[in-house]
Amino acid sequence: MPEDQVGKLEATENTVSAMAAAAAEQQQFYLLLGNLLSPDNVVRKQAETDMFEKFENCVALHKY
């Protein structure tokens, strides 16, 4: 396979990987959103706790 075609193939694979990652993140976001809006108190409280813990971890990673 010519070298320029290999470069195009690698770029396409990188694009597809990025799109798959974005789709997975979007799916995770909508799941979290659904849980935060849930009428079930247990489900909603767990989503709030998970979100708070992730936020705290993110803040801790970015402190100087």
N, CA, C and O of each residue as an XYZ file, in Angstrom:
256
protein
N       0.854     -1.164      0.000
C       0.000      0.000      0.000
C       0.904      1.233      0.000
O       1.855      1.297      0.779
N       0.621      2.213     -0.863
C       1.444      3.427     -0.906
C       1.385      4.189      0.427
O       0.397      4.131      1.158
N       2.476      4.899      0.710
C       2.603      5.579      1.994
C       1.515      6.627      2.211
O       1.027      6.777      3.332
N       1.122      7.362      1.158
C       0.078      8.371      1.326
C      -1.270      7.732      1.675
O      -2.076      8.330      2.388
N      -1.509      6.527      1.176
C      -2.751      5.817      1.497
C      -2.728      5.341      2.945
O      -3.762      5.316      3.612
N      -1.549      4.964      3.426
C      -1.421      4.541      4.814
C      -1.745      5.716      5.732
O      -2.435      5.549      6.737
N      -1.254      6.891      5.391
C      -1.537      8.093      6.176
C      -3.020      8.413      6.196
O      -3.564      8.779      7.237
N      -3.677      8.276      5.051
C      -5.120      8.532      4.978
C      -5.888      7.509      5.808
O      -6.863      7.857      6.474
N      -5.457      6.256      5.770
C      -6.105      5.199      6.547
C      -5.953      5.467      8.043
O      -6.907      5.309      8.805
N      -4.760      5.871      8.459
C      -4.542      6.175      9.873
C      -5.393      7.360     10.310
O      -5.950      7.348     11.408
N      -5.501      8.380      9.469
C      -6.327      9.545      9.798
C      -7.789      9.144      9.921
O      -8.497      9.623     10.807
N      -8.238      8.269      9.036
C      -9.627      7.798      9.089
C      -9.866      6.993     10.356
O     -10.894      7.161     11.011
N      -8.933      6.126     10.707
C      -9.068      5.334     11.933
C      -9.104      6.237     13.163
O      -9.873      5.992     14.093
N      -8.271      7.281     13.169
C      -8.270      8.221     14.300
C      -9.600      8.957     14.393
O     -10.121      9.165     15.489
N     -10.152      9.353     13.248
C     -11.442     10.043     13.228
C     -12.550      9.133     13.746
O     -13.387      9.557     14.544
N     -12.553      7.896     13.295
C     -13.570      6.944     13.738
C     -13.448      6.696     15.242
O     -14.459      6.610     15.939
N     -12.228      6.580     15.740
C     -12.019      6.383     17.177
C     -12.518      7.586     17.972
O     -13.141      7.425     19.022
N     -12.250      8.773     17.479
C     -12.707      9.981     18.167
C     -14.226     10.063     18.163
O     -14.829     10.462     19.160
N     -14.842      9.691     17.059
C     -16.304      9.707     16.970
C     -16.916      8.688     17.929
O     -17.931      8.970     18.565
N     -16.315      7.521     18.036
C     -16.809      6.486     18.949
C     -16.682      6.958     20.397
O     -17.582      6.733     21.206
N     -15.576      7.605     20.720
C     -15.384      8.117     22.076
C     -16.411      9.205     22.390
O     -16.965      9.241     23.489
N     -16.663     10.083     21.434
C     -17.650     11.146     21.638
C     -19.047     10.563     21.820
O     -19.818     11.042     22.651
N     -19.372      9.539     21.052
C     -20.683      8.892     21.182
C     -20.835      8.236     22.549
O     -21.904      8.300     23.156
N     -19.776      7.612     23.030
C     -19.816      6.976     24.351
C     -19.988      8.022     25.448
O     -20.736      7.803     26.401
N     -19.296      9.161     25.320
C     -19.426     10.228     26.305
C     -20.833     10.819     26.286
O     -21.395     11.136     27.334
N     -21.393     10.964     25.092
C     -22.747     11.497     24.980
C     -23.752     10.536     25.621
O     -24.671     10.966     26.319
N     -23.576      9.258     25.386
C     -24.462      8.254     25.979
C     -24.364      8.301     27.508
O     -25.381      8.227     28.198
N     -23.158      8.422     28.027
C     -22.953      8.498     29.473
C     -23.610      9.756     30.040
O     -24.210      9.713     31.115
N     -23.501     10.876     29.321
C     -24.122     12.125     29.757
C     -25.637     11.982     29.853
O     -26.241     12.382     30.849
N     -26.253     11.409     28.812
C     -27.708     11.263     28.811
C     -28.179     10.286     29.895
O     -29.255     10.466     30.465
N     -27.392      9.274     30.175
C     -27.720      8.356     31.262
C     -27.689      9.091     32.596
O     -28.599      8.941     33.411
N     -26.644      9.885     32.819
C     -26.543     10.669     34.046
C     -27.698     11.661     34.142
O     -28.308     11.797     35.202
N     -28.000     12.346     33.056
C     -29.088     13.316     33.053
C     -30.413     12.641     33.388
O     -31.197     13.156     34.185
N     -30.655     11.492     32.780
C     -31.881     10.750     33.073
C     -31.969     10.349     34.537
O     -33.038     10.411     35.145
N     -30.835      9.938     35.099
C     -30.817      9.547     36.511
C     -31.021     10.753     37.430
O     -31.683     10.642     38.462
N     -30.453     11.906     37.056
C     -30.635     13.109     37.864
C     -32.082     13.589     37.844
O     -32.542     14.212     38.800
N     -32.797     13.305     36.768
C     -34.196     13.715     36.642
C     -35.177     12.624     37.057
O     -36.391     12.799     36.947
N     -34.657     11.519     37.525
C     -35.494     10.379     37.892
C     -36.435     10.717     39.047
O     -36.043     11.401     39.993
N     -37.672     10.239     38.968
C     -38.585     10.424     40.099
C     -38.251      9.494     41.275
O     -38.765      9.676     42.379
N     -37.398      8.509     41.035
C     -36.984      7.576     42.084
C     -35.889      8.246     42.927
O     -34.799      8.537     42.434
N     -36.198      8.480     44.188
C     -35.257      9.173     45.072
C     -33.920      8.459     45.197
O     -32.877      9.110     45.257
N     -33.934      7.143     45.238
C     -32.695      6.374     45.389
C     -31.811      6.557     44.150
O     -30.610      6.797     44.271
N     -32.403      6.445     42.975
C     -31.653      6.601     41.721
C     -31.094      8.017     41.622
O     -29.926      8.207     41.286
N     -31.930      9.007     41.916
C     -31.500     10.404     41.820
C     -30.382     10.707     42.816
O     -29.395     11.353     42.463
N     -30.531     10.244     44.056
C     -29.507     10.492     45.078
C     -28.171      9.857     44.689
O     -27.118     10.458     44.897
N     -28.206      8.652     44.128
C     -26.966      7.994     43.696
C     -26.304      8.777     42.565
O     -25.082      8.923     42.537
N     -27.120      9.281     41.628
C     -26.573     10.076     40.524
C     -25.945     11.365     41.046
O     -24.881     11.775     40.582
N     -26.604     11.998     42.007
C     -26.053     13.215     42.614
C     -24.730     12.928     43.313
O     -23.776     13.696     43.188
N     -24.676     11.825     44.046
C     -23.453     11.438     44.755
C     -22.325     11.148     43.766
O     -21.197     11.602     43.956
N     -22.630     10.397     42.716
C     -21.620     10.066     41.702
C     -21.087     11.340     41.033
O     -19.882     11.495     40.832
N     -22.007     12.242     40.695
C     -21.606     13.472     40.026
C     -20.739     14.324     40.949
O     -19.733     14.885     40.514
N     -21.125     14.423     42.223
C     -20.346     15.206     43.179
C     -18.950     14.627     43.357
O     -17.969     15.370     43.402
N     -18.856     13.301     43.459
C     -17.544     12.658     43.635
C     -16.654     12.897     42.417
O     -15.462     13.166     42.563
N     -17.222     12.800     41.228
C     -16.434     13.053     40.012
C     -15.969     14.501     39.960
O     -14.839     14.781     39.560
N     -16.840     15.422     40.364
C     -16.480     16.838     40.394
C     -15.347     17.076     41.387
O     -14.379     17.772     41.078
N     -15.468     16.499     42.574
C     -14.429     16.659     43.594
C     -13.088     16.101     43.101
O     -12.043     16.711     43.328
N     -13.115     14.955     42.434
C     -11.882     14.370     41.891
C     -11.280     15.274     40.825
O     -10.061     15.432     40.760
N     -12.110     15.856     40.008
C     -11.635     16.751     38.958
C     -10.995     17.995     39.563
O      -9.929     18.426     39.123
N     -11.642     18.569     40.567
C     -11.103     19.751     41.232
C      -9.777     19.406     41.901
O      -8.823     20.179     41.817
N      -9.709     18.262     42.560
C      -8.487     17.864     43.250
C      -7.335     17.682     42.265
O      -6.188     17.986     42.596
N      -7.622     17.194     41.071
C      -6.575     16.996     40.073
C      -6.028     18.322     39.532
O      -4.885     18.386     39.079
N      -6.839     19.367     39.579
C      -6.440     20.629     38.986
C      -5.970     21.678     39.996
O      -5.692     22.821     39.635
N      -5.886     21.272     41.261
C      -5.359     22.201     42.267
C      -3.846     22.258     42.128
O      -3.201     21.284     41.740
N      -3.307     23.396     42.448
C      -1.865     23.585     42.331
C      -1.154     23.152     43.569
O       0.071     23.244     43.641
